mmCIF file of C-alpha atoms in Angstrom:
data_model
loop_
_atom_site.group_PDB
_atom_site.id
_atom_site.type_symbol
_atom_site.label_atom_id
_atom_site.label_comp_id
_atom_site.label_asym_id
_atom_site.label_seq_id
_atom_site.Cartn_x
_atom_site.Cartn_y
_atom_site.Cartn_z
ATOM 1 C CA MET A 55 38.269 -21.623 4.131
ATOM 2 C CA VAL A 56 38.366 -19.429 1.052
ATOM 3 C CA ALA A 57 35.013 -19.176 -0.619
ATOM 4 C CA PRO A 58 35.263 -21.062 -3.858
ATOM 5 C CA GLU A 59 34.599 -18.957 -6.951
ATOM 6 C CA LEU A 60 31.513 -20.073 -8.753
ATOM 7 C CA GLU A 61 32.673 -20.629 -12.289
ATOM 8 C CA PRO A 62 30.340 -19.227 -14.964
ATOM 9 C CA GLU A 63 30.125 -22.744 -16.446
ATOM 10 C CA THR A 64 29.038 -24.139 -13.076
ATOM 11 C CA SER A 65 26.435 -21.450 -12.727
ATOM 12 C CA ASN A 66 25.196 -22.171 -16.266
ATOM 13 C CA SER A 67 25.035 -25.924 -15.724
ATOM 14 C CA ILE A 68 23.020 -25.435 -12.530
ATOM 15 C CA LEU A 69 20.690 -23.178 -14.450
ATOM 16 C CA THR A 70 20.337 -25.821 -17.163
ATOM 17 C CA LEU A 71 19.449 -28.363 -14.468
ATOM 18 C CA LEU A 72 16.860 -25.985 -12.976
ATOM 19 C CA SER A 73 15.247 -25.578 -16.365
ATOM 20 C CA GLU A 74 14.569 -29.332 -16.231
ATOM 21 C CA VAL A 75 12.425 -28.864 -13.135
ATOM 22 C CA MET A 76 8.816 -28.440 -14.227
ATOM 23 C CA ASP A 77 6.146 -26.551 -12.317
ATOM 24 C CA PRO A 78 4.248 -29.372 -10.558
ATOM 25 C CA GLU A 79 0.867 -27.765 -11.273
ATOM 26 C CA ILE A 80 1.546 -26.599 -14.829
ATOM 27 C CA PRO A 81 3.907 -29.355 -15.999
ATOM 28 C CA VAL A 82 4.498 -27.726 -19.480
ATOM 29 C CA ILE A 83 6.603 -24.863 -18.143
ATOM 30 C CA ASN A 84 9.766 -25.066 -16.097
ATOM 31 C CA ILE A 85 10.646 -22.980 -13.045
ATOM 32 C CA VAL A 86 13.136 -20.796 -14.927
ATOM 33 C CA GLU A 87 10.537 -19.874 -17.508
ATOM 34 C CA LEU A 88 8.045 -19.275 -14.634
ATOM 35 C CA GLY A 89 10.457 -16.646 -13.323
ATOM 36 C CA ILE A 90 10.827 -17.952 -9.839
ATOM 37 C CA VAL A 91 14.548 -18.677 -10.130
ATOM 38 C CA ARG A 92 16.050 -15.291 -9.263
ATOM 39 C CA GLY A 93 19.666 -16.269 -9.701
ATOM 40 C CA ILE A 94 22.596 -18.284 -8.459
ATOM 41 C CA GLU A 95 24.584 -16.544 -5.812
ATOM 42 C CA ASP A 96 28.250 -17.273 -5.379
ATOM 43 C CA GLY A 97 29.489 -18.064 -1.951
ATOM 44 C CA SER A 98 30.349 -20.856 0.370
ATOM 45 C CA PRO A 99 28.061 -22.587 -0.117
ATOM 46 C CA PRO A 100 26.542 -21.143 -3.376
ATOM 47 C CA ASN A 101 22.838 -20.465 -3.285
ATOM 48 C CA VAL A 102 20.022 -20.933 -5.700
ATOM 49 C CA ILE A 103 17.696 -18.026 -5.061
ATOM 50 C CA ILE A 104 14.014 -18.688 -5.581
ATOM 51 C CA THR A 105 10.898 -16.629 -4.894
ATOM 52 C CA PRO A 106 7.338 -17.931 -4.338
ATOM 53 C CA THR A 107 4.565 -17.047 -6.745
ATOM 54 C CA TYR A 108 1.928 -16.783 -4.024
ATOM 55 C CA VAL A 109 2.710 -16.939 -0.279
ATOM 56 C CA GLY A 110 0.341 -19.829 0.369
ATOM 57 C CA CYS A 111 1.082 -21.701 -2.802
ATOM 58 C CA PRO A 112 1.484 -25.351 -1.792
ATOM 59 C CA ALA A 113 3.610 -25.950 -4.834
ATOM 60 C CA THR A 114 6.414 -23.863 -3.337
ATOM 61 C CA ASP A 115 7.496 -26.597 -0.908
ATOM 62 C CA MET A 116 7.221 -29.210 -3.594
ATOM 63 C CA ILE A 117 9.363 -27.156 -6.017
ATOM 64 C CA HIS A 118 11.912 -26.748 -3.268
ATOM 65 C CA GLU A 119 12.112 -30.569 -2.895
ATOM 66 C CA MET A 120 12.279 -31.046 -6.654
ATOM 67 C CA ILE A 121 15.206 -28.647 -6.956
ATOM 68 C CA ARG A 122 16.949 -30.333 -4.068
ATOM 69 C CA GLU A 123 16.580 -33.720 -5.716
ATOM 70 C CA LYS A 124 17.837 -32.468 -9.038
ATOM 71 C CA LEU A 125 20.919 -30.745 -7.504
ATOM 72 C CA ASP A 126 21.778 -33.771 -5.346
ATOM 73 C CA ALA A 127 21.479 -36.121 -8.257
ATOM 74 C CA HIS A 128 24.048 -34.131 -10.248
ATOM 75 C CA GLY A 129 26.696 -33.575 -7.595
ATOM 76 C CA TYR A 130 25.513 -30.225 -6.381
ATOM 77 C CA ASP A 131 24.485 -31.367 -2.936
ATOM 78 C CA HIS A 132 26.544 -28.492 -1.375
ATOM 79 C CA VAL A 133 24.425 -25.910 -3.169
ATOM 80 C CA GLU A 134 21.735 -24.416 -0.928
ATOM 81 C CA ILE A 135 18.327 -23.165 -1.854
ATOM 82 C CA LYS A 136 17.352 -19.774 -0.544
ATOM 83 C CA ASN A 137 13.883 -18.286 -0.506
ATOM 84 C CA GLN A 138 13.729 -14.597 -1.229
ATOM 85 C CA LEU A 139 10.470 -12.601 -0.995
ATOM 86 C CA SER A 140 11.498 -9.190 -2.207
ATOM 87 C CA PRO A 141 11.120 -8.028 -4.940
ATOM 88 C CA ALA A 142 7.867 -9.869 -5.068
ATOM 89 C CA TRP A 143 7.265 -12.204 -8.006
ATOM 90 C CA THR A 144 5.309 -10.748 -10.891
ATOM 91 C CA THR A 145 3.757 -12.562 -13.900
ATOM 92 C CA GLU A 146 5.944 -10.195 -15.992
ATOM 93 C CA TRP A 147 8.798 -12.556 -15.165
ATOM 94 C CA ILE A 148 7.167 -15.439 -17.044
ATOM 95 C CA THR A 149 9.040 -15.696 -20.358
ATOM 96 C CA LYS A 150 7.429 -15.119 -23.716
ATOM 97 C CA ALA A 151 8.230 -18.681 -24.762
ATOM 98 C CA ALA A 152 6.339 -19.949 -21.761
ATOM 99 C CA HIS A 153 3.272 -17.860 -22.786
ATOM 100 C CA GLU A 154 2.942 -19.924 -25.904
ATOM 101 C CA LYS A 155 3.290 -23.154 -23.968
ATOM 102 C CA LEU A 156 0.636 -22.049 -21.538
ATOM 103 C CA ARG A 157 -1.763 -21.295 -24.371
ATOM 104 C CA LYS A 158 -1.246 -24.676 -25.953
ATOM 105 C CA TYR A 159 -1.794 -26.290 -22.547
ATOM 106 C CA GLY A 160 -5.205 -24.531 -22.386
ATOM 107 C CA ILE A 161 -4.274 -21.596 -20.117
ATOM 108 C CA ASP A 162 -4.650 -18.000 -21.286
ATOM 109 C CA PRO A 163 -1.270 -16.419 -20.449
ATOM 110 C CA PRO A 164 -1.036 -13.264 -18.305
ATOM 111 C CA GLY A 165 -0.827 -9.856 -19.936
ATOM 112 C CA ALA A 166 -2.742 -6.707 -20.659
ATOM 113 C CA HIS A 167 -4.592 -8.370 -23.550
ATOM 114 C CA THR A 168 -8.339 -9.067 -23.492
ATOM 115 C CA PRO A 169 -8.882 -12.516 -22.045
ATOM 116 C CA SER A 170 -8.952 -14.893 -24.988
ATOM 117 C CA CYS A 171 -9.971 -18.485 -25.272
ATOM 118 C CA PRO A 172 -6.893 -20.723 -25.565
ATOM 119 C CA ARG A 173 -8.882 -23.190 -27.695
ATOM 120 C CA CYS A 174 -10.581 -21.012 -30.294
ATOM 121 C CA SER A 175 -8.821 -17.718 -29.724
ATOM 122 C CA SER A 176 -12.193 -15.884 -29.283
ATOM 123 C CA THR A 177 -12.137 -12.747 -27.103
ATOM 124 C CA ASN A 178 -15.896 -13.135 -26.530
ATOM 125 C CA THR A 179 -15.557 -14.513 -23.033
ATOM 126 C CA ARG A 180 -16.806 -13.985 -19.502
ATOM 127 C CA LEU A 181 -15.196 -14.178 -16.109
ATOM 128 C CA ILE A 182 -16.607 -16.901 -13.931
ATOM 129 C CA SER A 183 -14.429 -16.328 -10.905
ATOM 130 C CA GLU A 184 -11.279 -14.455 -9.999
ATOM 131 C CA PHE A 185 -10.239 -17.541 -8.057
ATOM 132 C CA GLY A 186 -9.495 -20.642 -10.102
ATOM 133 C CA SER A 187 -8.026 -24.127 -9.564
ATOM 134 C CA THR A 188 -4.747 -22.706 -8.217
ATOM 135 C CA PRO A 189 -3.955 -19.390 -6.542
ATOM 136 C CA CYS A 190 -2.369 -18.053 -9.710
ATOM 137 C CA LYS A 191 -5.311 -18.590 -12.047
ATOM 138 C CA SER A 192 -8.784 -17.185 -12.605
ATOM 139 C CA LEU A 193 -11.617 -19.042 -14.223
ATOM 140 C CA HIS A 194 -13.291 -17.907 -17.430
ATOM 141 C CA ALA A 195 -15.737 -19.278 -20.031
ATOM 142 C CA CYS A 196 -15.700 -18.845 -23.786
ATOM 143 C CA LYS A 197 -19.024 -17.649 -25.233
ATOM 144 C CA ASP A 198 -18.227 -18.954 -28.657
ATOM 145 C CA CYS A 199 -16.887 -22.507 -28.156
ATOM 146 C CA LEU A 200 -18.605 -22.610 -24.759
ATOM 147 C CA GLU A 201 -15.626 -24.170 -23.059
ATOM 148 C CA PRO A 202 -14.382 -23.016 -19.647
ATOM 149 C CA PHE A 203 -10.724 -22.011 -19.399
ATOM 150 C CA ASP A 204 -8.126 -20.882 -16.845
ATOM 151 C CA ARG A 205 -6.262 -17.609 -17.216
ATOM 152 C CA PHE A 206 -2.982 -16.788 -15.556
ATOM 153 C CA LYS A 207 -3.771 -13.791 -13.343
ATOM 154 C CA CYS A 208 -1.710 -10.615 -13.779
ATOM 155 C CA HIS A 209 0.077 -10.346 -10.512
ATOM 156 C CA MET B 29 5.561 -39.019 11.025
ATOM 157 C CA ASN B 30 7.478 -37.749 14.097
ATOM 158 C CA ILE B 31 6.092 -37.136 17.544
ATOM 159 C CA ALA B 32 8.127 -35.529 20.378
ATOM 160 C CA GLU B 33 8.947 -37.616 23.450
ATOM 161 C CA ASN B 34 8.004 -34.867 25.900
ATOM 162 C CA TYR B 35 5.582 -31.994 26.043
ATOM 163 C CA ILE B 36 6.623 -29.073 23.941
ATOM 164 C CA GLY B 37 4.825 -25.768 23.762
ATOM 165 C CA ALA B 38 5.377 -22.172 22.750
ATOM 166 C CA THR B 39 6.403 -19.310 25.018
ATOM 167 C CA THR B 40 5.122 -15.736 25.089
ATOM 168 C CA PRO B 41 7.089 -13.092 23.197
ATOM 169 C CA SER B 42 9.237 -10.911 25.372
ATOM 170 C CA SER B 43 9.917 -8.128 22.872
ATOM 171 C CA PRO B 44 7.302 -5.710 21.582
ATOM 172 C CA LYS B 45 8.563 -6.328 18.094
ATOM 173 C CA THR B 46 7.753 -10.066 18.040
ATOM 174 C CA ALA B 47 4.594 -9.406 20.001
ATOM 175 C CA TYR B 48 3.461 -7.089 17.220
ATOM 176 C CA MET B 49 4.297 -9.590 14.507
ATOM 177 C CA LEU B 50 2.503 -12.310 16.422
ATOM 178 C CA ARG B 51 -0.688 -10.247 16.255
ATOM 179 C CA LEU B 52 -0.392 -10.023 12.491
ATOM 180 C CA ALA B 53 0.322 -13.730 12.270
ATOM 181 C CA ASP B 54 -2.558 -14.656 14.511
ATOM 182 C CA ASN B 55 -5.023 -12.552 12.554
ATOM 183 C CA ALA B 56 -4.009 -14.307 9.315
ATOM 184 C CA LEU B 57 -3.978 -17.728 10.923
ATOM 185 C CA ILE B 58 -7.379 -17.509 12.644
ATOM 186 C CA LEU B 59 -9.206 -15.944 9.631
ATOM 187 C CA GLY B 60 -7.511 -18.490 7.397
ATOM 188 C CA GLN B 61 -8.740 -21.329 9.630
ATOM 189 C CA ARG B 62 -12.211 -19.765 9.810
ATOM 190 C CA LEU B 63 -12.469 -19.594 6.014
ATOM 191 C CA SER B 64 -11.107 -23.134 5.591
ATOM 192 C CA GLU B 65 -14.259 -24.342 7.405
ATOM 193 C CA MET B 66 -16.115 -23.355 4.240
ATOM 194 C CA CYS B 67 -14.247 -25.912 2.081
ATOM 195 C CA GLY B 68 -16.989 -27.984 0.481
ATOM 196 C CA HIS B 69 -19.766 -25.806 2.010
ATOM 197 C CA ALA B 70 -19.897 -22.578 0.000
ATOM 198 C CA PRO B 71 -23.102 -21.791 -1.920
ATOM 199 C CA GLU B 72 -21.424 -22.746 -5.203
ATOM 200 C CA MET B 73 -18.226 -24.249 -6.386
ATOM 201 C CA GLU B 74 -16.625 -21.071 -7.632
ATOM 202 C CA LEU B 75 -17.239 -19.486 -4.216
ATOM 203 C CA ASP B 76 -15.818 -22.512 -2.550
ATOM 204 C CA LEU B 77 -12.620 -22.061 -4.542
ATOM 205 C CA ALA B 78 -12.538 -18.337 -3.826
ATOM 206 C CA LEU B 79 -12.933 -18.700 -0.065
ATOM 207 C CA THR B 80 -10.420 -21.501 0.191
ATOM 208 C CA ASN B 81 -7.942 -19.548 -1.998
ATOM 209 C CA ILE B 82 -8.249 -16.580 0.373
ATOM 210 C CA SER B 83 -7.802 -18.998 3.281
ATOM 211 C CA LEU B 84 -4.648 -20.342 1.650
ATOM 212 C CA ASP B 85 -3.275 -16.867 1.117
ATOM 213 C CA LEU B 86 -3.858 -16.002 4.751
ATOM 214 C CA ILE B 87 -2.295 -19.203 6.086
ATOM 215 C CA GLY B 88 0.647 -18.565 3.767
ATOM 216 C CA GLN B 89 1.087 -15.123 5.319
ATOM 217 C CA ALA B 90 0.810 -16.586 8.773
ATOM 218 C CA LYS B 91 3.447 -19.212 7.995
ATOM 219 C CA LEU B 92 5.948 -16.605 6.812
ATOM 220 C CA LEU B 93 5.255 -14.447 9.834
ATOM 221 C CA PHE B 94 5.575 -17.274 12.375
ATOM 222 C CA GLU B 95 8.778 -18.477 10.727
ATOM 223 C CA HIS B 96 10.218 -14.987 10.748
ATOM 224 C CA ILE B 97 9.278 -14.479 14.423
ATOM 225 C CA LEU B 98 11.159 -17.639 15.271
ATOM 226 C CA THR B 99 14.367 -16.254 13.691
ATOM 227 C CA LEU B 100 14.108 -13.257 16.111
ATOM 228 C CA GLU B 101 12.983 -14.993 19.266
ATOM 229 C CA ASP B 102 13.132 -18.622 20.246
ATOM 230 C CA LEU B 103 9.458 -19.034 21.196
ATOM 231 C CA ALA B 104 9.033 -22.581 19.897
ATOM 232 C CA PRO B 105 10.976 -25.279 18.047
ATOM 233 C CA ASN B 106 9.045 -24.668 14.832
ATOM 234 C CA ALA B 107 6.187 -22.638 13.268
ATOM 235 C CA ASP B 108 3.563 -25.315 13.918
ATOM 236 C CA VAL B 109 4.256 -25.409 17.578
ATOM 237 C CA LEU B 110 4.076 -21.599 17.754
ATOM 238 C CA ALA B 111 0.891 -21.460 15.738
ATOM 239 C CA LEU B 112 -0.946 -24.379 17.284
ATOM 240 C CA THR B 113 -0.117 -24.957 20.937
ATOM 241 C CA ARG B 114 -0.745 -21.722 22.824
ATOM 242 C CA PRO B 115 -3.549 -21.442 25.375
ATOM 243 C CA GLN B 116 -6.447 -19.274 24.248
ATOM 244 C CA ASP B 117 -5.375 -16.145 26.158
ATOM 245 C CA GLN B 118 -1.979 -16.159 24.375
ATOM 246 C CA TYR B 119 -3.603 -15.570 21.009
ATOM 247 C CA THR B 120 -3.597 -11.917 20.206
ATOM 248 C CA ASN B 121 -5.781 -11.796 17.074
ATOM 249 C CA LEU B 122 -8.675 -9.437 16.621
ATOM 250 C CA LEU B 123 -12.101 -10.589 17.842
ATOM 251 C CA LEU B 124 -13.462 -9.902 14.335
ATOM 252 C CA VAL B 125 -11.441 -12.651 12.628
ATOM 253 C CA ALA B 126 -12.725 -15.356 14.906
ATOM 254 C CA GLN B 127 -16.443 -14.503 14.407
ATOM 255 C CA PRO B 128 -18.376 -17.478 13.041
ATOM 256 C CA ASN B 129 -19.454 -18.172 9.500
ATOM 257 C CA VAL B 130 -23.108 -17.494 10.238
ATOM 258 C CA ASP B 131 -24.099 -17.119 6.617
ATOM 259 C CA PHE B 132 -22.497 -15.952 3.387
ATOM 260 C CA ALA B 133 -23.295 -12.303 4.191
ATOM 261 C CA HIS B 134 -21.327 -12.559 7.405
ATOM 262 C CA ILE B 135 -18.408 -14.199 5.686
ATOM 263 C CA VAL B 136 -18.025 -11.631 2.899
ATOM 264 C CA LEU B 137 -18.674 -8.637 5.159
ATOM 265 C CA ARG B 138 -16.114 -9.824 7.735
ATOM 266 C CA GLN B 139 -13.644 -10.191 4.866
ATOM 267 C CA TYR B 140 -14.428 -6.721 3.560
ATOM 268 C CA LEU B 141 -14.010 -5.086 6.962
ATOM 269 C CA PHE B 142 -10.814 -6.981 7.730
ATOM 270 C CA SER B 143 -9.019 -6.819 4.327
ATOM 271 C CA THR B 144 -9.647 -3.114 3.852
ATOM 272 C CA MET B 145 -7.956 -2.591 7.255
ATOM 273 C CA GLN B 146 -5.220 -5.145 6.543
ATOM 274 C CA LYS B 147 -4.290 -3.257 3.391
ATOM 275 C CA ILE B 148 -3.678 -0.057 5.426
ATOM 276 C CA GLN B 149 -1.863 -2.058 8.141
ATOM 277 C CA TYR B 150 0.501 -3.744 5.719
ATOM 278 C CA GLU B 151 1.149 -0.616 3.741
ATOM 279 C CA ALA B 152 2.478 0.815 6.967
ATOM 280 C CA LEU B 153 5.058 -1.985 6.981
ATOM 281 C CA LEU B 154 6.517 -1.331 3.529
ATOM 282 C CA GLY B 155 9.259 0.872 4.847
ATOM 283 C CA SER B 156 9.811 -1.215 8.000
ATOM 284 C CA SER B 157 13.203 -1.361 9.713
ATOM 285 C CA ASP B 158 12.734 -5.132 9.459
ATOM 286 C CA LYS B 159 13.352 -5.918 5.828
ATOM 287 C CA THR B 160 11.846 -9.393 5.939
ATOM 288 C CA LEU B 161 8.657 -8.036 7.422
ATOM 289 C CA ALA B 162 8.557 -5.353 4.682
ATOM 290 C CA ALA B 163 8.989 -8.138 2.087
ATOM 291 C CA ILE B 164 6.193 -10.236 3.571
ATOM 292 C CA ALA B 165 3.912 -7.150 3.558
ATOM 293 C CA GLU B 166 4.873 -6.308 -0.088
ATOM 294 C CA LYS B 167 4.077 -9.855 -1.196
ATOM 295 C CA SER B 168 0.805 -10.105 0.785
ATOM 296 C CA LEU B 169 -0.476 -6.745 -0.439
ATOM 297 C CA LYS B 170 -0.764 -8.154 -3.977
ATOM 298 C CA GLU B 171 -3.072 -10.869 -2.687
ATOM 299 C CA ILE B 172 -5.019 -8.591 -0.350
ATOM 300 C CA ALA B 173 -6.123 -6.577 -3.389
ATOM 301 C CA TYR B 174 -7.903 -9.658 -4.625
ATOM 302 C CA HIS B 175 -9.508 -10.280 -1.222
ATOM 303 C CA ILE B 176 -10.910 -6.814 -1.162
ATOM 304 C CA ARG B 177 -12.207 -7.004 -4.667
ATOM 305 C CA PHE B 178 -13.951 -10.316 -4.026
ATOM 306 C CA ALA B 179 -15.441 -9.267 -0.677
ATOM 307 C CA LYS B 180 -16.560 -5.833 -1.839
ATOM 308 C CA SER B 181 -18.252 -7.106 -4.968
ATOM 309 C CA TRP B 182 -20.302 -9.521 -2.874
ATOM 310 C CA VAL B 183 -21.190 -6.959 -0.238
ATOM 311 C CA LEU B 184 -22.527 -4.767 -3.118
ATOM 312 C CA ARG B 185 -24.365 -7.640 -4.745
ATOM 313 C CA LEU B 186 -26.059 -8.864 -1.544
ATOM 314 C CA GLY B 187 -26.687 -5.385 -0.125
ATOM 315 C CA ASP B 188 -28.175 -4.243 -3.375
ATOM 316 C CA GLY B 189 -29.860 -7.564 -4.147
ATOM 317 C CA THR B 190 -33.122 -9.091 -3.095
ATOM 318 C CA PRO B 191 -35.023 -8.090 0.054
ATOM 319 C CA GLU B 192 -33.708 -11.176 1.798
ATOM 320 C CA SER B 193 -30.059 -10.703 0.757
ATOM 321 C CA SER B 194 -30.004 -7.076 1.821
ATOM 322 C CA GLU B 195 -31.686 -7.970 5.119
ATOM 323 C CA ARG B 196 -29.056 -10.604 5.769
ATOM 324 C CA MET B 197 -26.304 -8.165 4.920
ATOM 325 C CA ALA B 198 -27.815 -5.577 7.307
ATOM 326 C CA ASP B 199 -27.952 -8.300 10.009
ATOM 327 C CA ALA B 200 -24.276 -9.142 9.454
ATOM 328 C CA LEU B 201 -23.407 -5.428 9.673
ATOM 329 C CA ASP B 202 -25.332 -5.051 12.996
ATOM 330 C CA CYS B 203 -23.422 -7.983 14.302
ATOM 331 C CA LEU B 204 -19.888 -7.274 13.029
ATOM 332 C CA TRP B 205 -19.566 -3.515 13.132
ATOM 333 C CA ARG B 206 -18.981 -3.485 16.918
ATOM 334 C CA PHE B 207 -15.694 -5.356 16.361
ATOM 335 C CA THR B 208 -14.233 -2.842 13.989
ATOM 336 C CA GLY B 209 -12.980 -0.270 16.486
ATOM 337 C CA GLU B 210 -10.467 -2.832 17.826
ATOM 338 C CA MET B 211 -8.694 -2.930 14.444
ATOM 339 C CA PHE B 212 -7.378 0.598 14.956
ATOM 340 C CA GLU B 213 -6.914 0.420 18.812
ATOM 341 C CA ARG B 214 -3.667 1.915 20.050
ATOM 342 C CA ASP B 215 -1.693 0.399 22.815
ATOM 343 C CA ASN B 216 1.878 0.064 24.110
ATOM 344 C CA ILE B 217 2.869 -2.641 21.625
ATOM 345 C CA ILE B 218 1.784 -0.651 18.606
ATOM 346 C CA GLU B 219 3.411 2.555 19.908
ATOM 347 C CA GLN B 220 6.711 0.742 20.372
ATOM 348 C CA ALA B 221 6.428 -0.772 16.882
ATOM 349 C CA GLU B 222 6.210 2.791 15.635
ATOM 350 C CA VAL B 223 9.034 4.091 17.747
ATOM 351 C CA SER B 224 11.347 1.245 16.646
ATOM 352 C CA GLY B 225 10.456 1.882 12.963
ATOM 353 C CA LEU B 226 8.878 -1.526 12.604
ATOM 354 C CA SER B 227 5.714 0.127 11.318
ATOM 355 C CA THR B 228 4.494 3.591 10.616
ATOM 356 C CA ASP B 229 1.297 4.695 12.316
ATOM 357 C CA PHE B 230 -1.680 3.121 10.530
ATOM 358 C CA THR B 231 -4.136 3.752 13.314
ATOM 359 C CA SER B 232 -4.466 7.405 12.292
ATOM 360 C CA SER B 233 -6.143 6.162 9.163
ATOM 361 C CA TYR B 234 -9.177 5.008 11.142
ATOM 362 C CA GLU B 235 -11.356 7.823 9.944
ATOM 363 C CA ASP B 236 -10.286 7.406 6.298
ATOM 364 C CA TRP B 237 -11.044 3.702 6.638
ATOM 365 C CA GLN B 238 -14.474 4.400 8.038
ATOM 366 C CA MET B 239 -15.238 6.846 5.252
ATOM 367 C CA GLU B 240 -14.141 4.359 2.632
ATOM 368 C CA VAL B 241 -16.154 1.520 4.087
ATOM 369 C CA LYS B 242 -19.220 3.619 4.789
ATOM 370 C CA ASP B 243 -19.158 4.709 1.153
ATOM 371 C CA GLY B 244 -18.948 1.098 0.099
ATOM 372 C CA LEU B 245 -21.854 0.184 2.363
ATOM 373 C CA ALA B 246 -23.942 3.083 1.076
ATOM 374 C CA GLU B 247 -23.367 1.851 -2.447
ATOM 375 C CA ALA B 248 -24.582 -1.570 -1.305
ATOM 376 C CA GLY B 249 -28.253 -0.698 -1.342
ATOM 377 C CA GLY B 250 -27.867 2.020 1.276
ATOM 378 C CA LEU B 251 -26.516 -0.043 4.146
ATOM 379 C CA VAL B 252 -25.766 2.048 7.212
ATOM 380 C CA ALA B 253 -23.324 1.133 9.931
ATOM 381 C CA PRO B 254 -25.112 0.931 13.269
ATOM 382 C CA GLU B 255 -24.440 3.316 16.124
ATOM 383 C CA VAL B 256 -22.289 1.447 18.567
ATOM 384 C CA GLY B 257 -22.134 2.674 22.166
ATOM 385 C CA GLN B 258 -18.896 0.937 22.851
ATOM 386 C CA MET B 259 -16.684 -1.023 20.507
ATOM 387 C CA ILE B 260 -15.853 -4.526 21.737
ATOM 388 C CA MET B 261 -12.129 -5.036 22.247
ATOM 389 C CA GLY B 262 -9.820 -7.407 24.098
ATOM 390 C CA GLY B 263 -8.227 -9.582 21.397
ATOM 391 C CA HIS B 264 -4.852 -7.871 21.669
ATOM 392 C CA LYS B 265 -4.799 -8.745 25.398
ATOM 393 C CA GLY B 266 -5.908 -12.314 24.802
ATOM 394 C CA GLN B 267 -9.407 -11.637 26.065
ATOM 395 C CA HIS B 268 -11.488 -13.602 23.560
ATOM 396 C CA ASP B 269 -15.066 -14.620 23.243
ATOM 397 C CA GLU B 270 -16.172 -18.282 23.029
ATOM 398 C CA HIS B 271 -15.781 -18.401 19.257
ATOM 399 C CA LEU B 272 -11.993 -18.542 19.327
ATOM 400 C CA GLY B 273 -12.193 -21.423 21.756
ATOM 401 C CA HIS B 274 -14.171 -23.496 19.266
ATOM 402 C CA ILE B 275 -11.709 -22.769 16.470
ATOM 403 C CA LEU B 276 -8.766 -23.656 18.737
ATOM 404 C CA SER B 277 -10.246 -26.972 19.876
ATOM 405 C CA ASP B 278 -10.479 -27.957 16.209
ATOM 406 C CA MET B 279 -7.236 -26.386 14.988
ATOM 407 C CA GLN B 280 -5.036 -27.452 17.874
ATOM 408 C CA PHE B 281 -6.215 -31.028 18.275
ATOM 409 C CA MET B 282 -3.430 -32.819 16.495
ATOM 410 C CA GLN B 283 -0.543 -30.753 17.910
ATOM 411 C CA LEU B 284 -1.826 -31.013 21.456
ATOM 412 C CA ARG B 285 -2.677 -34.688 21.156
ATOM 413 C CA HIS B 286 0.740 -35.511 19.531
ATOM 414 C CA PRO B 287 3.125 -32.792 20.634
ATOM 415 C CA GLY B 288 5.628 -31.766 17.914
ATOM 416 C CA LEU B 289 3.840 -33.791 15.259
ATOM 417 C CA GLN B 290 5.420 -33.380 11.832
ATOM 418 C CA TRP B 291 4.247 -34.914 8.629
#
């Protein structure tokens, strides 16, 4: 069988579908914004290439299932999902638009900036622990509004 | 839930390549399991989160390694069976990683000694002839940096803390130092891994590792590694102490009771 050419439109519509899959642990950003969708590879069958954030992240399996469900429901049940480890995921792949969504959700986005409170924007904060509620976040407290907050770790 | 009709178990690797990767996987699995025992038991909630996060990272590493091994050699029908059904003498992890969680000093020191070695060991895999192994190492190294930072900061804090905390850290060091020689032990499997290009030689960094760790210990209130007549070894050959047996009886229970169990 000749490998079917993946039309750019098909590739785009798959990408649109993937951008409807939200991160199960941070439901305000989707997996494309999170930077774990590395591309759509032409072939027979075509592959959606994804990369895990952290190796032990339990959300990885769940995201896999959510993508499968989404593709199947829209007639892309022949498309396969492929896990790719290298190059390793980095927080630099999180889009700028997602940074703002993270902040509104109460998570200080990753970056070189001084940790700042997502509620009152104060930079007068302290680190409570480098390990937060999920592998990708550290736990901080704001010394001005006194609220604790999560920060996306630079990774 | 599925359970197999008949007994299924894992077989022993026949190639030095898979045997070497199994060591790496077993180290990550057993230390991950050991740390998971602390879930709900750490001195405070943030430490509970930290220890279980490290555990999760290590079990994630182990999962990738077991799955990769199975693509190279058919040792078991799936990663769970390979990880959880072998008899004790088929586990080839270091003795250090199975040592018990005596107190918080033991836990953080064990982590410091292991993670500083694991960093060197995984860096030696970055140019591996096995691209998947190199990718697993590259990914894991990002997480190992956190493990070292966490462990080292607590070794410093306890070693340079109160008389009781520094005494406990000194006790932990007396107990665990004798297991560190094994981490850099050379044998046939490691030599073949080097010859085949699977790994570069990391064991030649033993002295550098010792210098780095001894400096760290000195900073921690002047801790000094004890003189050890003979380092205790045997893990690579499957010769373990009783501690691994206790972990296995807990960890293997479900797979051995219900062979092939899948959720």
